[in-house]
XYZ file of C-alpha atoms in Angstrom:
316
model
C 0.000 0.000 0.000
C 2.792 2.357 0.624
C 3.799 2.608 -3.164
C 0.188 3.301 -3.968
C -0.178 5.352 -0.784
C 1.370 8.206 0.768
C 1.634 6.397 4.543
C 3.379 6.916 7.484
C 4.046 4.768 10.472
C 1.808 5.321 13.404
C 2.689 2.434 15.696
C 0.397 -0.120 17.094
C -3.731 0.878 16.925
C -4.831 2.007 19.903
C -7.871 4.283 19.440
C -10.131 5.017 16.665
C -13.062 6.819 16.067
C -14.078 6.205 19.640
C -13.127 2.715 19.940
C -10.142 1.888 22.151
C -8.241 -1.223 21.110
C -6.051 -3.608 23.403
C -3.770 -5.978 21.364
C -2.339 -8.544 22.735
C -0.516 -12.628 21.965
C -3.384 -13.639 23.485
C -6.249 -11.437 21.674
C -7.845 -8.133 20.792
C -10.022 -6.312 23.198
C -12.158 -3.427 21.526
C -14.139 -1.447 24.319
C -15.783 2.720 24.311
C -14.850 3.126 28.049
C -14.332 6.382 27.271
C -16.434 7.785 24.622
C -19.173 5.888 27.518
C -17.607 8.582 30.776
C -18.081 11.321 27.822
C -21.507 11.144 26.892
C -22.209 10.299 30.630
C -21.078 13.806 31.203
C -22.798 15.191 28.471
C -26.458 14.292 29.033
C -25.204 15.024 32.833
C -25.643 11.609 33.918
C -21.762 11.723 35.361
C -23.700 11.532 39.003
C -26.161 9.304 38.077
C -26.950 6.238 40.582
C -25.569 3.250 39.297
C -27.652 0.566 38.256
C -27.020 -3.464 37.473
C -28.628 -3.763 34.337
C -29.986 -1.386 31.242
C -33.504 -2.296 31.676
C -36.097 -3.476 34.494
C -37.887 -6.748 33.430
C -41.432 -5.341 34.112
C -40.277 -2.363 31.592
C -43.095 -2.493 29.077
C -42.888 0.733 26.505
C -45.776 2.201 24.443
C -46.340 5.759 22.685
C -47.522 6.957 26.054
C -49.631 9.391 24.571
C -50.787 11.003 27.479
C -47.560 11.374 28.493
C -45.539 14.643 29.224
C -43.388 15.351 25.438
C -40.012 16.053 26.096
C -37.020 17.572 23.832
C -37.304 15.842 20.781
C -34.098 16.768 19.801
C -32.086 16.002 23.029
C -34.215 12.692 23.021
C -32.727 12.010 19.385
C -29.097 13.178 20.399
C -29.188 10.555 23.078
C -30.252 7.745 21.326
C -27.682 8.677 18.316
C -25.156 8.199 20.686
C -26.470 5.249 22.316
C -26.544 3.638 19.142
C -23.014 4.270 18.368
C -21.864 2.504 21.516
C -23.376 -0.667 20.890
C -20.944 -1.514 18.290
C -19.034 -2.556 21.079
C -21.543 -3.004 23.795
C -23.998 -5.397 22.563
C -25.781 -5.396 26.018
C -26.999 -2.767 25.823
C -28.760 -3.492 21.960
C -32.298 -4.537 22.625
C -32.635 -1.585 24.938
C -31.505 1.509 22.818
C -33.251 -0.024 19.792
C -36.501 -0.757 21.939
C -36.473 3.302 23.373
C -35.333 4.313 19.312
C -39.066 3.447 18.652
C -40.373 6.351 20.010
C -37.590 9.108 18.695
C -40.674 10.857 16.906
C -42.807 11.759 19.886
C -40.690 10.935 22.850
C -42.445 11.190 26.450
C -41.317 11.127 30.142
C -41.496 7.873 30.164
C -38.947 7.163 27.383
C -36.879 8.967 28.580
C -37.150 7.214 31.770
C -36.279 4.553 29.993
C -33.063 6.090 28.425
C -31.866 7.515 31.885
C -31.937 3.788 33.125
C -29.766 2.744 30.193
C -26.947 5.572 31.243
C -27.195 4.004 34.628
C -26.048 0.916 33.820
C -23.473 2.335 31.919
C -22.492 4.022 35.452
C -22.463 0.859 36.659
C -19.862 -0.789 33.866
C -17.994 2.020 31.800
C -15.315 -0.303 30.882
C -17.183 -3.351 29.312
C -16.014 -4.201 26.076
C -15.563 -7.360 23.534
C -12.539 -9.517 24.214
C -11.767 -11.348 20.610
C -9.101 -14.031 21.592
C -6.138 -15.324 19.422
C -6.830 -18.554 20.073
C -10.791 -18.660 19.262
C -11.312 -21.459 16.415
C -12.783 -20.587 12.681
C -16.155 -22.379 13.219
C -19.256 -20.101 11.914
C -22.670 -20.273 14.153
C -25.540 -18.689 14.674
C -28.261 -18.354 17.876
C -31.827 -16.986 16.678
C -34.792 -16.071 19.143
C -38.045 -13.883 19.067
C -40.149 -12.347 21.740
C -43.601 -12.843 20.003
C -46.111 -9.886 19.647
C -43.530 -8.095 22.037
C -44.230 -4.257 20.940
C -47.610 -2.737 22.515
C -48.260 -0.550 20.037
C -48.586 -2.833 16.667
C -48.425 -6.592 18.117
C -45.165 -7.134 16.220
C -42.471 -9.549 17.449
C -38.479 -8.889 18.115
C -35.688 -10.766 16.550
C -32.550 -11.025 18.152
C -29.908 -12.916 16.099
C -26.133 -13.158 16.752
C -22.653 -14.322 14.947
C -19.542 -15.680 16.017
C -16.884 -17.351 14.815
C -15.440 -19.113 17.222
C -16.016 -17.795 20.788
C -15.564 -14.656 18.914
C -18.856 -12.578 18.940
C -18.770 -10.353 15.053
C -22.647 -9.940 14.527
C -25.497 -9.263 16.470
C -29.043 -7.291 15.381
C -32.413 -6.538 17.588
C -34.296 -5.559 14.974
C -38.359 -5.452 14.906
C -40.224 -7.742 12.338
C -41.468 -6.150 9.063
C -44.973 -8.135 9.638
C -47.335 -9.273 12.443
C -46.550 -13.249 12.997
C -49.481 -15.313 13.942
C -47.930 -17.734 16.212
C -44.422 -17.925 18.393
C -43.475 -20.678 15.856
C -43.082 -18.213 12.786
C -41.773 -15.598 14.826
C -39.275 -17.289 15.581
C -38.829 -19.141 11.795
C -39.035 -15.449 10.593
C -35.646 -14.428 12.903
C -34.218 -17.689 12.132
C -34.473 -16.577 8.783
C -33.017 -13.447 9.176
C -29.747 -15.027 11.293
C -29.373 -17.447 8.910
C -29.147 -14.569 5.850
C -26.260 -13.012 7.736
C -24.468 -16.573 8.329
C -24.771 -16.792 4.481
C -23.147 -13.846 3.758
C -20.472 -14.130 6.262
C -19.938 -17.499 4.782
C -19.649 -16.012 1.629
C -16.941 -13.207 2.725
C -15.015 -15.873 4.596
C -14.592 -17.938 1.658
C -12.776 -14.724 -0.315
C -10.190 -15.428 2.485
C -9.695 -19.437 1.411
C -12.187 -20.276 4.469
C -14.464 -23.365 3.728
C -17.457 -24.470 6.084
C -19.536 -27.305 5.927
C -22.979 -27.397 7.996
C -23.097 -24.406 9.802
C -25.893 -25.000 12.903
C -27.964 -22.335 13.498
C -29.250 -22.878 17.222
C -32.817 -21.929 18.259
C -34.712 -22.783 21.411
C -37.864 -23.390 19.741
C -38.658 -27.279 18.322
C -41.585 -26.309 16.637
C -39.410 -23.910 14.237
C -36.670 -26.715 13.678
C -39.869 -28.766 12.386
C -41.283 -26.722 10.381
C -38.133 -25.962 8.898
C -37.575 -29.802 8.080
C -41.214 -30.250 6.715
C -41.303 -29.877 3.025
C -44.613 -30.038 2.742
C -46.889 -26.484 3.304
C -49.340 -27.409 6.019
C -51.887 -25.103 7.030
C -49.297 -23.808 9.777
C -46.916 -22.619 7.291
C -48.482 -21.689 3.788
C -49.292 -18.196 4.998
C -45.742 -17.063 5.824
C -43.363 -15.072 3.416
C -42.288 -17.345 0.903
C -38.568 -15.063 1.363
C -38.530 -16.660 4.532
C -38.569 -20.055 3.195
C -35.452 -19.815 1.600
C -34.208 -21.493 5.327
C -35.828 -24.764 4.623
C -34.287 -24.765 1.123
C -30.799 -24.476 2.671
C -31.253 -27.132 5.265
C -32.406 -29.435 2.080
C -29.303 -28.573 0.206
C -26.861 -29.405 3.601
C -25.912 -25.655 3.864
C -27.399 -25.498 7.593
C -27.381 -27.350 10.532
C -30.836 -26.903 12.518
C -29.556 -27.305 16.461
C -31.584 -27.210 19.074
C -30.501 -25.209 22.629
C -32.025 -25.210 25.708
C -33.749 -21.379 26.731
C -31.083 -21.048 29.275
C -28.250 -21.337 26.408
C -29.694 -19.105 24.086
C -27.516 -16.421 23.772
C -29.587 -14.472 21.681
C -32.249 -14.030 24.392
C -30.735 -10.785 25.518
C -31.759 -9.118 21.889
C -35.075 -9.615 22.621
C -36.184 -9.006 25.499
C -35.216 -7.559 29.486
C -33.643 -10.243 31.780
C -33.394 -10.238 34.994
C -29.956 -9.651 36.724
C -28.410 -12.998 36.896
C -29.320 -14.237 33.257
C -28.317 -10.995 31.788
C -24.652 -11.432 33.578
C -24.230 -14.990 32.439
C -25.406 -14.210 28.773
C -23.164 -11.137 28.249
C -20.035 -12.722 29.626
C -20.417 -15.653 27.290
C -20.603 -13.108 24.192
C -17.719 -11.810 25.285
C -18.470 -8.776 27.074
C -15.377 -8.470 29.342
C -14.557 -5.809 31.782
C -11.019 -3.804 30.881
C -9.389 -4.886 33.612
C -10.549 -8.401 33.927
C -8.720 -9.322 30.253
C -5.684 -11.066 31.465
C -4.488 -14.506 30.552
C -5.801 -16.019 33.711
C -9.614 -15.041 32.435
C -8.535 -15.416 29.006
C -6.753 -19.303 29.781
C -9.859 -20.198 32.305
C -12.978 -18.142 32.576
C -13.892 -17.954 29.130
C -13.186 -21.696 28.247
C -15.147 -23.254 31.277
C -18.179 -21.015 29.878
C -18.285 -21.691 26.123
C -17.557 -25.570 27.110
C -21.168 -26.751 28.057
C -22.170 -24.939 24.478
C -19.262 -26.155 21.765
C -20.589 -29.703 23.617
C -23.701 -29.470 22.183
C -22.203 -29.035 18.321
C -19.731 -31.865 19.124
């Protein structure tokens, strides 16, 4: 590049746009400890009470529309940057998208809502995503839905995630396009839509002389895995998108592995919905979601291997 280029020697990446980066022989950890204290400070949430997670399970949000408005354009300020932290707090994902609903008539409530999300971030400033060295090049996905989940059109929430390896790369919380009629094809739908992503990761990998066989896709719902199997359109199925049936065409052709995982092991759970304390600790930590100060090789060596063993067992 540097006889195409006019380059110059830098040294070792340690921040960018935001993102601090901690190389390592053992791995890469990429955390926003401090782009989190600034924005802290700039919504003046510096003082803020500290709080152990970014939600409260009995949070349920609607338009409130008898609500008190506030700023609309503080509201969207705070979100924007919200949003820009979850590329390396993922969470934190379900939350900021589930208050981005309501950016065009925010209420008290939102914002609430939002000022509970900054707490938490009190609470861990210096969580980040630990990517080790030693992580190995298998592709899988975890898909889940909270059915009829939004109060204000019935629709359900897909949360799909990535990773190669232990390594977490992809993640969404995304609301469905449609209303789904059943728990069964909302969660078909979002293992769909994870499976889409695994496709096209599959296809970038291979540019780099990566080849995968059956990639499993692991979702916590039976019902889904048979419908997926089924070639035949029974009244259960014939009314969903046929673009969603591209899934069951894959699994035909051997591209996809159909796995299923116990609730408890679904990582993707914590796209999709608020979890109570303990759950959300054990899910983040086995995405990856580290503390700065906790990556060291003893963590690295021990922590993170006893966690992902009970999963890679169920693959084996």
């Amino acid at each position: 590049m540097s006889r195409e280029f006019e380059m110059s020697l830098m040294g070792e990446l340690k921040f960018f746009l935001g993102l601090q980066i901690k190389q390592g022989p053992e791995g890469t950890f990429v955390h926003q400890a401090k782009y989190t204290r600034d924005i802290l400070k700039k919504f003046d949430m510096g003082d803020s009470k500290p709080m152990t997670t970014p939600m409260s399970t009995n949070t349920a949000l609607d338009a409130d529309e008898d609500g008190e408005a506030v700023d609309q354009k503080e509201f969207r300020g705070i979100i924007g940057s919200l949003l820009y932290l979850t590329a390396t707090r993922p969470d934190i994902q379900f939350a900021v998208c589930l208050c981005a609903r309501y950016q065009a008539s925010p209420r008290t409530s939102h914002r609430q809502a939002v000022k509970r999300i900054f707490r938490y971030l009190k609470f861990t400033p210096e969580l980040g995503l630990w990517y080790s060295s030693g992580s190995s090049l298998s592709l899988r996905g975890f898909s889940e839905a909270d059915h009829a989940g939004c109060r204000i059109d019935c629709k359900s929430t897909s949360g799909t995630c990535q990773l190669l390896g232990t390594s977490l790369v992809s993640w969404s919380a995304r609301k469905q396009a449609s209303i789904s009629l059943s728990t069964t094809e909302a969660e078909y739908i979002a293992a769909a839509s994870c499976y889409s992503q695994l496709l096209w990761m599959k296809a970038t990998l291979s540019d780099f002389g990566l080849r995968f066989g059956r990639i499993p896709l692991l979702v916590d719902s039976t019902s889904t895995i048979s419908v997926a199997k089924n070639p035949v359109l029974h009244s259960r199925t014939k009314h969903i998108n046929v673009r969603f049936h591209f899934l069951r065409g894959h699994y035909e052709k051997g591209d996809i592995d159909l796995v299923h995982v116990v609730t408890q092991n679904q990582l993707a759970d914590i796209f999709t919905k608020p979890l109570e304390f303990s759950a959300f600790v054990r899910l983040r930590s086995e995405l990856g979601v580290l503390q700065v100060e906790g990556v060291d090789n003893a963590l690295i060596k021990g922590e993170i291997e006893r966690q992902w063993t009970g999963l890679i067992a169920l693959l084996v």
